């Protein structure tokens, strides 16, 4: 539940420049840990920076014809550790050096995309829409999780240096929040995060990485990122 509060409000921009690395050195582990802890202020929140590779909606305010995807974050091993350090410190459970190093080892060789999204339907209409969609597109139900639009996300692909990798969606949600519609009225919607984790034998230090996926209604997204602008 701790990630739910960050789903939309945390998509804040700043600047960074380096390169994607396959594993973190001891110095980089400390740097990521310290950066995450330094951002632990309730006023400003977590600063995603250039890891926010695509933004469609601002906070909980929807534009006319807004897609259900609000933003996409490319999460490198450095960003993942920085993010976990931020969350741990926010909960008054800061990571020890040993914990940070252990996390960094599990993140090596992986690129994770976090897709922040909201339901295109009001909460009151969600179950009805889910049932209609289920008749057309069978889904595998997850035990103990509420039925929602998140069930209809399918595997994504990532193209790197001419090779294509596939990852299945892992869902955090659904949660609920009050969105402001283009009309100015408010409406409760379900929302959540879809995680796509790609195992790569070697992470790129430069060049373009392309993420392709479809949302719950079949809309296609093709998002490109410059690997050389991240670390």
Coordinates of N, CA and C in Angstrom, one line a residue:
X1 N 0.8 -1.2 0.0 CA 0.0 0.0 0.0 C 0.9 1.3 0.0
X2 N 2.1 1.1 0.5 CA 3.0 2.3 0.6 C 3.2 2.9 -0.8
X3 N 3.2 2.1 -1.9 CA 3.5 2.7 -3.2 C 2.3 3.4 -3.8
X4 N 1.1 3.2 -3.2 CA -0.1 3.8 -3.8 C 0.0 5.3 -3.7
X5 N 0.5 5.8 -2.7 CA 0.5 7.3 -2.5 C 1.5 7.9 -3.5
X6 N 2.4 7.1 -4.1 CA 3.3 7.7 -5.0 C 2.9 7.5 -6.5
X7 N 1.8 6.9 -6.7 CA 1.4 6.5 -8.1 C 1.4 7.6 -9.0
X8 N 0.8 8.7 -8.6 CA 0.7 9.9 -9.6 C 1.5 11.1 -9.1
X9 N 1.5 11.4 -7.8 CA 2.1 12.6 -7.4 C 3.6 12.6 -7.5
X10 N 4.2 11.4 -7.6 CA 5.7 11.3 -7.6 C 6.3 11.6 -8.9
X11 N 5.5 11.8 -10.0 CA 6.1 11.9 -11.3 C 6.6 13.3 -11.5
X12 N 7.7 13.6 -10.8 CA 8.3 15.0 -10.7 C 9.6 15.0 -11.5
X13 N 9.8 16.0 -12.3 CA 11.0 16.1 -13.2 C 12.2 16.8 -12.5
X14 N 13.4 16.4 -12.9 CA 14.6 17.1 -12.6 C 15.6 16.7 -13.6
X15 N 16.9 16.9 -13.4 CA 17.9 16.5 -14.4 C 18.9 15.6 -13.8
X16 N 19.4 14.7 -14.7 CA 20.4 13.7 -14.4 C 21.1 13.3 -15.7
X17 N 22.4 12.9 -15.6 CA 23.0 12.4 -16.8 C 24.1 11.4 -16.5
X18 N 24.1 10.3 -17.1 CA 25.1 9.3 -16.9 C 24.8 8.1 -17.9
X19 N 25.0 6.9 -17.5 CA 24.7 5.8 -18.4 C 24.1 4.6 -17.6
X20 N 23.4 3.7 -18.2 CA 22.8 2.5 -17.6 C 24.0 1.5 -17.4
X21 N 24.1 1.0 -16.2 CA 25.1 0.1 -15.9 C 24.6 -1.3 -15.5
X22 N 25.3 -2.4 -15.8 CA 24.8 -3.7 -15.6 C 24.8 -4.1 -14.1
X23 N 25.6 -3.4 -13.3 CA 25.7 -3.7 -11.8 C 26.2 -2.5 -11.2
X24 N 25.9 -2.3 -9.9 CA 26.3 -1.1 -9.2 C 27.6 -1.4 -8.3
X25 N 28.5 -0.5 -8.4 CA 29.7 -0.6 -7.5 C 29.3 -0.2 -6.1
X26 N 30.2 -0.4 -5.2 CA 29.9 -0.1 -3.8 C 29.7 1.4 -3.6
X27 N 30.4 2.2 -4.4 CA 30.2 3.7 -4.3 C 28.8 4.1 -4.9
X28 N 28.4 3.4 -6.0 CA 27.1 3.7 -6.5 C 26.0 3.3 -5.6
X29 N 26.2 2.2 -4.9 CA 25.2 1.7 -3.9 C 25.0 2.8 -2.9
X30 N 26.1 3.3 -2.4 CA 26.0 4.4 -1.4 C 25.3 5.7 -1.9
X31 N 25.7 6.0 -3.2 CA 25.1 7.2 -3.8 C 23.6 7.1 -4.0
X32 N 23.1 5.9 -4.5 CA 21.7 5.7 -4.7 C 21.0 5.7 -3.3
X33 N 21.6 5.1 -2.3 CA 21.0 5.0 -1.0 C 20.8 6.5 -0.4
X34 N 21.9 7.2 -0.5 CA 21.9 8.6 0.0 C 20.9 9.5 -0.7
X35 N 20.8 9.4 -2.1 CA 19.9 10.2 -2.8 C 18.5 9.9 -2.5
X36 N 18.1 8.6 -2.3 CA 16.8 8.3 -1.9 C 16.4 8.8 -0.5
X37 N 17.3 8.8 0.4 CA 17.1 9.3 1.8 C 17.0 10.8 1.8
X38 N 17.8 11.5 0.9 CA 17.7 12.9 0.9 C 16.4 13.5 0.4
X39 N 15.7 12.7 -0.4 CA 14.4 13.1 -1.0 C 13.3 12.8 -0.1
X40 N 13.5 12.4 1.1 CA 12.5 12.0 2.0 C 11.8 13.2 2.7
X41 N 11.1 14.0 1.9 CA 10.3 15.1 2.5 C 8.9 15.0 1.9
X42 N 8.0 15.1 2.8 CA 6.6 15.0 2.4 C 6.1 16.1 1.5
X43 N 6.8 17.2 1.5 CA 6.4 18.3 0.7 C 6.7 18.1 -0.8
X44 N 8.0 17.6 -1.0 CA 8.4 17.5 -2.4 C 8.2 16.1 -2.9
X45 N 8.3 15.1 -2.1 CA 8.2 13.7 -2.5 C 9.4 13.2 -3.3
X46 N 9.2 12.0 -3.9 CA 10.2 11.4 -4.7 C 10.4 12.0 -6.0
X47 N 11.6 12.4 -6.4 CA 11.9 13.0 -7.7 C 12.3 12.0 -8.7
X48 N 11.4 11.7 -9.6 CA 11.7 10.7 -10.6 C 12.8 11.1 -11.6
X49 N 12.9 12.4 -11.9 CA 13.9 12.9 -12.8 C 13.7 12.4 -14.2
X50 N 14.8 12.2 -15.0 CA 14.7 11.7 -16.4 C 14.3 10.3 -16.5
X51 N 14.1 9.6 -15.4 CA 13.6 8.2 -15.5 C 12.1 8.2 -15.9
X52 N 11.5 9.3 -15.7 CA 10.1 9.5 -16.2 C 10.2 9.7 -17.7
X53 N 10.1 8.6 -18.5 CA 10.3 8.7 -20.0 C 9.1 9.1 -20.8
X54 N 7.9 9.1 -20.1 CA 6.7 9.5 -20.8 C 5.7 9.9 -19.8
X55 N 5.0 11.1 -20.0 CA 4.0 11.5 -19.1 C 2.8 11.9 -20.0
X56 N 1.6 11.4 -19.6 CA 0.4 11.7 -20.3 C -0.6 12.6 -19.5
X57 N -0.6 12.4 -18.2 CA -1.5 13.1 -17.3 C -0.8 13.7 -16.1
X58 N -1.2 14.9 -15.6 CA -0.6 15.6 -14.5 C -1.4 15.3 -13.2
X59 N -0.8 14.6 -12.3 CA -1.4 14.3 -11.0 C -2.7 13.6 -11.3
X60 N -3.8 14.1 -10.6 CA -5.1 13.4 -10.7 C -6.1 14.2 -11.6
X61 N -5.5 15.1 -12.5 CA -6.3 15.9 -13.4 C -6.3 15.3 -14.8
X62 N -7.5 14.9 -15.3 CA -7.5 14.3 -16.6 C -7.8 15.3 -17.7
X63 N -7.1 15.2 -18.8 CA -7.3 16.1 -19.9 C -8.4 15.4 -20.9
X64 N -8.9 16.2 -21.8 CA -9.8 15.6 -22.8 C -9.1 14.5 -23.5
X65 N -9.8 13.3 -23.7 CA -9.3 12.1 -24.4 C -8.0 11.6 -23.7
X66 N -7.9 11.8 -22.4 CA -6.7 11.3 -21.7 C -6.6 9.8 -21.8
X67 N -5.5 9.2 -22.1 CA -5.3 7.8 -22.1 C -5.3 7.3 -20.6
X68 N -5.5 6.0 -20.5 CA -5.5 5.4 -19.1 C -4.1 5.4 -18.5
X69 N -3.1 5.4 -19.3 CA -1.7 5.4 -18.8 C -1.4 6.9 -18.5
X70 N -0.9 7.1 -17.2 CA -0.6 8.4 -16.8 C 0.9 8.7 -17.0
X71 N 1.8 7.7 -16.8 CA 3.2 8.0 -17.0 C 3.9 6.6 -17.0
X72 N 5.1 6.7 -17.6 CA 6.0 5.5 -17.6 C 7.4 5.8 -17.1
X73 N 7.9 5.0 -16.2 CA 9.2 5.2 -15.6 C 10.1 4.1 -16.0
X74 N 11.3 4.4 -16.5 CA 12.3 3.4 -16.8 C 13.1 3.3 -15.6
X75 N 13.1 2.1 -14.9 CA 13.8 1.9 -13.7 C 15.1 1.1 -13.8
X76 N 16.2 1.7 -13.8 CA 17.5 1.0 -13.8 C 17.9 0.5 -12.4
X77 N 18.9 -0.3 -12.3 CA 19.3 -0.7 -11.0 C 19.6 0.4 -10.0
X78 N 20.2 1.5 -10.5 CA 20.4 2.7 -9.7 C 19.1 3.3 -9.2
X79 N 18.2 3.5 -10.1 CA 16.9 4.1 -9.7 C 16.1 3.2 -8.8
X80 N 16.1 1.9 -9.0 CA 15.4 1.0 -8.2 C 15.9 1.1 -6.7
X81 N 17.2 1.1 -6.5 CA 17.7 1.2 -5.2 C 17.4 2.6 -4.6
X82 N 17.5 3.6 -5.4 CA 17.2 5.0 -4.9 C 15.8 5.0 -4.4
X83 N 14.9 4.4 -5.2 CA 13.4 4.4 -4.9 C 13.2 3.6 -3.6
X84 N 13.8 2.5 -3.5 CA 13.5 1.7 -2.3 C 14.1 2.4 -1.0
X85 N 15.2 3.0 -1.2 CA 15.8 3.8 -0.1 C 14.9 4.9 0.3
X86 N 14.3 5.6 -0.6 CA 13.3 6.6 -0.3 C 12.1 6.1 0.4
X87 N 11.6 5.0 -0.1 CA 10.4 4.4 0.6 C 10.7 3.9 2.0
X88 N 11.9 3.3 2.2 CA 12.3 2.8 3.5 C 12.4 3.9 4.5
X89 N 13.1 5.0 4.0 CA 13.3 6.1 4.9 C 12.0 6.8 5.2
X90 N 11.1 6.8 4.3 CA 9.8 7.5 4.5 C 9.0 6.7 5.6
X91 N 9.2 5.4 5.7 CA 8.6 4.6 6.7 C 9.4 4.5 8.0
X92 N 10.4 5.3 8.1 CA 11.3 5.3 9.3 C 12.0 4.0 9.5
X93 N 12.3 3.3 8.4 CA 13.0 2.0 8.4 C 14.1 2.1 7.4
X94 N 15.1 3.1 7.6 CA 16.1 3.3 6.6 C 16.9 2.0 6.3
X95 N 17.3 1.8 5.1 CA 18.1 0.6 4.7 C 19.5 0.7 5.3
X96 N 20.0 -0.4 5.8 CA 21.4 -0.5 6.3 C 22.2 -0.7 5.0
X97 N 23.5 -0.5 5.2 CA 24.5 -0.7 4.1 C 24.4 -2.1 3.5
X98 N 24.2 -3.1 4.4 CA 24.2 -4.5 4.0 C 22.9 -4.7 3.2
X99 N 21.8 -4.1 3.7 CA 20.5 -4.3 2.9 C 20.5 -3.7 1.6
X100 N 21.1 -2.5 1.5 CA 21.3 -1.8 0.2 C 22.1 -2.6 -0.8
X101 N 23.2 -3.1 -0.3 CA 24.1 -3.9 -1.1 C 23.4 -5.2 -1.6
X102 N 22.6 -5.8 -0.7 CA 21.9 -7.0 -1.1 C 20.8 -6.7 -2.2
X103 N 20.1 -5.6 -2.0 CA 19.1 -5.2 -3.0 C 19.8 -4.9 -4.4
X104 N 20.9 -4.3 -4.3 CA 21.7 -3.9 -5.6 C 22.0 -5.2 -6.3
X105 N 22.4 -6.2 -5.6 CA 22.8 -7.5 -6.3 C 21.6 -8.1 -7.0
X106 N 20.4 -8.0 -6.4 CA 19.2 -8.6 -7.1 C 18.8 -7.7 -8.3
X107 N 19.2 -6.5 -8.3 CA 18.7 -5.6 -9.4 C 19.7 -5.7 -10.6
X108 N 20.9 -6.2 -10.5 CA 21.8 -6.3 -11.6 C 21.3 -7.0 -12.8
X109 N 21.5 -6.4 -14.0 CA 21.1 -7.1 -15.2 C 19.6 -7.0 -15.5
X110 N 18.9 -6.1 -14.8 CA 17.5 -6.0 -15.1 C 17.1 -4.5 -15.3
X111 N 16.2 -4.4 -16.3 CA 15.5 -3.1 -16.5 C 14.0 -3.3 -16.2
X112 N 13.5 -2.4 -15.4 CA 12.1 -2.5 -15.0 C 11.3 -1.2 -15.5
X113 N 10.2 -1.4 -16.1 CA 9.3 -0.3 -16.5 C 8.1 -0.2 -15.5
X114 N 7.9 0.9 -14.9 CA 6.7 1.1 -14.1 C 5.7 1.9 -14.9
X115 N 4.6 1.3 -15.2 CA 3.5 2.0 -15.9 C 2.4 2.4 -14.9
X116 N 2.3 3.7 -14.7 CA 1.2 4.2 -13.8 C 0.0 4.5 -14.6
X117 N -1.2 4.0 -14.1 CA -2.4 4.1 -14.9 C -3.6 4.3 -14.0
X118 N -4.7 4.6 -14.7 CA -6.0 4.7 -14.0 C -7.1 4.0 -14.8
X119 N -8.1 3.6 -14.2 CA -9.2 3.0 -15.0 C -10.0 4.0 -15.8
X120 N -10.3 3.7 -17.0 CA -11.1 4.6 -17.9 C -12.6 4.7 -17.4
X121 N -12.9 3.9 -16.4 CA -14.3 3.9 -15.9 C -14.4 4.3 -14.5
X122 N -15.6 4.9 -14.1 CA -15.8 5.2 -12.7 C -15.9 3.9 -11.9
X123 N -15.5 4.0 -10.6 CA -15.5 2.8 -9.7 C -16.9 2.1 -9.8
X124 N -18.0 2.8 -9.8 CA -19.3 2.2 -9.8 C -19.5 1.4 -11.1
X125 N -18.8 1.7 -12.2 CA -19.0 1.0 -13.4 C -18.0 0.0 -13.7
X126 N -17.0 -0.1 -12.8 CA -15.8 -0.9 -13.1 C -16.1 -2.4 -13.2
X127 N -16.9 -3.0 -12.3 CA -17.2 -4.4 -12.3 C -18.0 -4.8 -13.6
X128 N -19.0 -3.9 -13.9 CA -19.8 -4.2 -15.1 C -18.9 -4.2 -16.4
X129 N -18.0 -3.2 -16.5 CA -17.1 -3.1 -17.6 C -16.2 -4.3 -17.6
X130 N -15.7 -4.7 -16.5 CA -14.8 -5.9 -16.4 C -15.5 -7.2 -16.9
X131 N -16.8 -7.3 -16.5 CA -17.5 -8.5 -16.9 C -17.7 -8.5 -18.4
X132 N -18.0 -7.4 -19.0 CA -18.2 -7.3 -20.5 C -16.9 -7.6 -21.2
X133 N -15.8 -7.1 -20.7 CA -14.5 -7.3 -21.3 C -14.1 -8.8 -21.2
X134 N -14.4 -9.4 -20.0 CA -14.1 -10.8 -19.8 C -14.7 -11.7 -20.8
X135 N -15.9 -11.4 -21.2 CA -16.5 -12.2 -22.2 C -15.8 -12.3 -23.6
X136 N -15.1 -11.2 -23.8 CA -14.4 -11.1 -25.1 C -12.9 -11.5 -25.0
X137 N -12.3 -11.1 -23.9 CA -10.9 -11.4 -23.7 C -10.7 -12.1 -22.3
X138 N -10.6 -13.4 -22.4 CA -10.4 -14.2 -21.2 C -9.1 -13.8 -20.5
X139 N -9.2 -13.7 -19.2 CA -8.0 -13.4 -18.4 C -7.8 -14.4 -17.3
X140 N -6.6 -14.5 -16.8 CA -6.3 -15.3 -15.6 C -6.5 -14.5 -14.3
X141 N -7.4 -15.0 -13.5 CA -7.7 -14.2 -12.3 C -6.6 -14.4 -11.3
X142 N -6.3 -13.4 -10.5 CA -5.4 -13.4 -9.4 C -6.1 -13.6 -8.1
X143 N -5.9 -14.7 -7.4 CA -6.6 -14.9 -6.1 C -6.4 -13.7 -5.2
X144 N -7.4 -13.4 -4.4 CA -7.4 -12.3 -3.4 C -7.1 -10.9 -3.9
X145 N -7.3 -10.7 -5.2 CA -7.2 -9.4 -5.7 C -8.5 -8.9 -6.4
X146 N -8.9 -7.7 -6.2 CA -10.1 -7.2 -6.7 C -10.1 -7.2 -8.3
X147 N -11.2 -7.6 -8.9 CA -11.3 -7.5 -10.3 C -11.2 -6.1 -10.8
X148 N -10.5 -5.8 -11.8 CA -10.4 -4.4 -12.3 C -9.8 -4.4 -13.7
X149 N -9.7 -3.2 -14.3 CA -9.1 -3.1 -15.6 C -7.6 -3.6 -15.7
X150 N -6.9 -3.7 -14.5 CA -5.6 -4.1 -14.5 C -5.4 -5.5 -15.0
X151 N -6.5 -6.3 -14.9 CA -6.4 -7.7 -15.3 C -6.1 -7.9 -16.8
X152 N -6.4 -6.8 -17.6 CA -6.4 -7.0 -19.0 C -5.0 -6.5 -19.6
X153 N -4.1 -6.2 -18.8 CA -2.7 -5.9 -19.3 C -2.0 -7.2 -19.6
X154 N -1.4 -7.2 -20.8 CA -0.7 -8.4 -21.3 C 0.8 -8.2 -21.3
X155 N 1.6 -9.2 -21.7 CA 3.0 -9.0 -21.7 C 3.5 -7.9 -22.6
X156 N 4.6 -7.3 -22.3 CA 5.2 -6.2 -23.1 C 6.5 -6.7 -23.7
X157 N 7.0 -6.0 -24.7 CA 8.3 -6.3 -25.3 C 9.2 -5.1 -25.2
X158 N 10.5 -5.4 -25.1 CA 11.5 -4.4 -25.0 C 12.6 -4.7 -26.1
X159 N 12.8 -3.7 -27.0 CA 13.8 -3.9 -28.1 C 15.1 -3.1 -27.7
X160 N 16.2 -3.8 -27.6 CA 17.5 -3.2 -27.3 C 18.5 -3.7 -28.2
X161 N 19.2 -2.8 -28.9 CA 20.3 -3.2 -29.8 C 19.9 -4.3 -30.8
X162 N 18.7 -4.2 -31.3 CA 18.3 -5.1 -32.3 C 17.7 -6.4 -31.8
X163 N 17.7 -6.6 -30.4 CA 17.1 -7.8 -29.8 C 15.8 -7.4 -29.1
X164 N 14.9 -8.4 -29.1 CA 13.6 -8.1 -28.4 C 13.4 -9.1 -27.3
X165 N 13.0 -8.5 -26.1 CA 12.8 -9.3 -24.9 C 11.3 -9.1 -24.5
X166 N 10.8 -10.1 -23.7 CA 9.4 -10.1 -23.3 C 9.3 -10.2 -21.8
X167 N 8.4 -9.5 -21.2 CA 8.1 -9.5 -19.8 C 6.6 -9.6 -19.5
X168 N 6.2 -10.3 -18.5 CA 4.8 -10.4 -18.2 C 4.5 -9.3 -17.2
X169 N 3.3 -8.8 -17.1 CA 2.9 -7.8 -16.2 C 2.8 -8.3 -14.8
X170 N 3.3 -7.5 -13.8 CA 3.1 -7.7 -12.4 C 2.4 -6.5 -11.9
X171 N 1.2 -6.6 -11.3 CA 0.3 -5.5 -10.9 C 0.4 -5.2 -9.5
X172 N 0.4 -3.9 -9.2 CA 0.2 -3.4 -7.8 C -1.1 -2.6 -7.8
X173 N -2.1 -3.1 -7.2 CA -3.4 -2.4 -7.2 C -4.6 -3.4 -7.4
X174 N -5.8 -3.0 -7.6 CA -6.2 -1.6 -7.7 C -6.3 -0.8 -6.4
X175 N -6.1 0.5 -6.5 CA -6.3 1.4 -5.4 C -7.4 2.4 -5.9
X176 N -7.8 3.3 -5.1 CA -8.8 4.3 -5.6 C -8.4 5.7 -5.2
X177 N -8.8 6.6 -6.1 CA -8.6 8.0 -5.8 C -9.6 8.9 -6.5
X178 N -9.7 10.1 -6.2 CA -10.7 11.0 -6.8 C -10.0 11.8 -7.9
X179 N -10.4 11.6 -9.1 CA -9.9 12.3 -10.3 C -10.7 13.5 -10.6
X180 N -10.1 14.5 -11.2 CA -10.8 15.7 -11.7 C -11.0 15.4 -13.2
X181 N -12.2 15.4 -13.7 CA -12.5 15.2 -15.1 C -12.4 16.5 -15.9
X182 N -12.2 16.4 -17.2 CA -12.1 17.6 -18.1 C -13.3 18.6 -17.8
X183 N -14.4 18.1 -17.4 CA -15.6 18.9 -17.2 C -15.5 19.7 -15.9
X184 N -14.5 19.4 -15.1 CA -14.3 20.0 -13.8 C -15.0 19.2 -12.6
X185 N -15.8 18.2 -13.0 CA -16.4 17.4 -12.0 C -15.4 16.3 -11.5
X186 N -15.6 15.8 -10.3 CA -14.7 14.8 -9.8 C -15.4 13.4 -9.9
X187 N -14.5 12.4 -9.9 CA -15.0 11.0 -10.2 C -14.0 10.0 -9.5
X188 N -14.4 9.1 -8.7 CA -13.5 8.1 -8.2 C -13.2 7.0 -9.2
X189 N -11.9 6.8 -9.4 CA -11.4 5.8 -10.3 C -10.5 4.8 -9.6
X190 N -10.4 3.6 -10.1 CA -9.4 2.7 -9.7 C -8.1 3.1 -10.4
X191 N -7.0 2.8 -9.8 CA -5.7 3.1 -10.3 C -4.7 2.0 -9.9
X192 N -3.5 2.0 -10.5 CA -2.5 1.0 -10.1 C -1.2 1.2 -10.9
X193 N -0.3 0.3 -10.6 CA 1.0 0.3 -11.3 C 1.2 -1.1 -11.9
X194 N 1.6 -1.1 -13.2 CA 2.0 -2.3 -13.9 C 3.5 -2.4 -14.0
X195 N 4.1 -3.4 -13.5 CA 5.6 -3.6 -13.6 C 6.0 -4.6 -14.7
X196 N 6.9 -4.1 -15.6 CA 7.5 -5.0 -16.6 C 9.0 -5.1 -16.3
X197 N 9.4 -6.3 -15.9 CA 10.8 -6.5 -15.5 C 11.5 -7.3 -16.6
X198 N 12.5 -6.8 -17.2 CA 13.2 -7.4 -18.3 C 14.6 -7.9 -17.9
X199 N 14.9 -9.2 -18.1 CA 16.2 -9.7 -17.7 C 17.1 -9.6 -19.0
X200 N 18.2 -8.8 -18.9 CA 19.1 -8.6 -20.0 C 20.5 -9.0 -19.6
X201 N 21.2 -9.7 -20.5 CA 22.5 -10.2 -20.3 C 23.5 -9.1 -20.0
X202 N 23.3 -7.9 -20.7 CA 24.1 -6.8 -20.5 C 23.3 -5.5 -20.8
X203 N 23.2 -4.6 -19.8 CA 22.4 -3.4 -20.0 C 23.2 -2.4 -20.9
X204 N 22.5 -1.7 -21.8 CA 23.1 -0.8 -22.7 C 23.7 0.4 -22.0
X205 N 24.8 0.9 -22.5 CA 25.4 2.2 -22.0 C 25.0 3.3 -22.9
X206 N 24.4 3.0 -24.1 CA 24.0 4.1 -25.0 C 23.0 3.5 -25.9
X207 N 22.4 4.4 -26.7 CA 21.4 3.9 -27.7 C 20.0 4.0 -27.2
X208 N 19.1 3.5 -28.1 CA 17.6 3.6 -27.8 C 17.1 2.3 -27.3
X209 N 16.2 2.3 -26.3 CA 15.5 1.2 -25.9 C 14.0 1.5 -26.1
X210 N 13.3 0.5 -26.6 CA 11.9 0.7 -27.0 C 10.9 -0.2 -26.3
X211 N 10.0 0.3 -25.5 CA 9.0 -0.5 -24.8 C 7.7 -0.4 -25.6
X212 N 7.1 -1.6 -25.8 CA 5.8 -1.7 -26.5 C 4.9 -2.5 -25.7
X213 N 3.7 -2.0 -25.5 CA 2.6 -2.7 -24.7 C 1.3 -2.1 -25.1
X214 N 0.2 -2.8 -24.6 CA -1.2 -2.3 -24.8 C -1.8 -2.1 -23.5
X215 N -2.8 -1.2 -23.4 CA -3.5 -1.0 -22.1 C -4.7 -1.9 -22.1
X216 N -5.5 -1.7 -21.1 CA -6.6 -2.7 -20.8 C -7.6 -2.7 -22.0
X217 N -7.7 -1.6 -22.7 CA -8.7 -1.6 -23.9 C -8.0 -1.8 -25.2
X218 N -6.7 -2.2 -25.2 CA -6.1 -2.5 -26.4 C -5.3 -1.4 -27.1
X219 N -5.3 -0.2 -26.5 CA -4.6 0.9 -27.1 C -3.1 0.6 -27.1
X220 N -2.4 0.8 -28.2 CA -0.9 0.4 -28.2 C -0.1 1.6 -27.9
X221 N 1.0 1.3 -27.1 CA 2.0 2.3 -26.7 C 3.4 1.8 -27.2
X222 N 4.1 2.8 -27.8 CA 5.5 2.5 -28.2 C 6.4 3.6 -27.7
X223 N 7.1 3.4 -26.6 CA 7.9 4.4 -25.9 C 9.4 4.2 -26.0
X224 N 10.1 5.2 -26.5 CA 11.5 5.1 -26.7 C 12.2 5.9 -25.6
X225 N 13.4 5.4 -25.2 CA 14.2 6.0 -24.2 C 15.7 6.0 -24.6
X226 N 16.4 7.0 -24.2 CA 17.8 7.1 -24.5 C 18.6 6.5 -23.3
X227 N 19.2 5.4 -23.5 CA 19.9 4.7 -22.4 C 21.0 5.5 -21.9
X228 N 21.7 6.3 -22.8 CA 22.8 7.1 -22.4 C 22.5 8.2 -21.5
X229 N 21.3 8.6 -21.3 CA 20.9 9.7 -20.5 C 20.6 9.3 -19.0
X230 N 20.7 7.9 -18.8 CA 20.3 7.4 -17.5 C 21.5 6.7 -16.8
X231 N 21.4 6.4 -15.6 CA 22.4 5.6 -14.9 C 21.7 4.5 -14.0

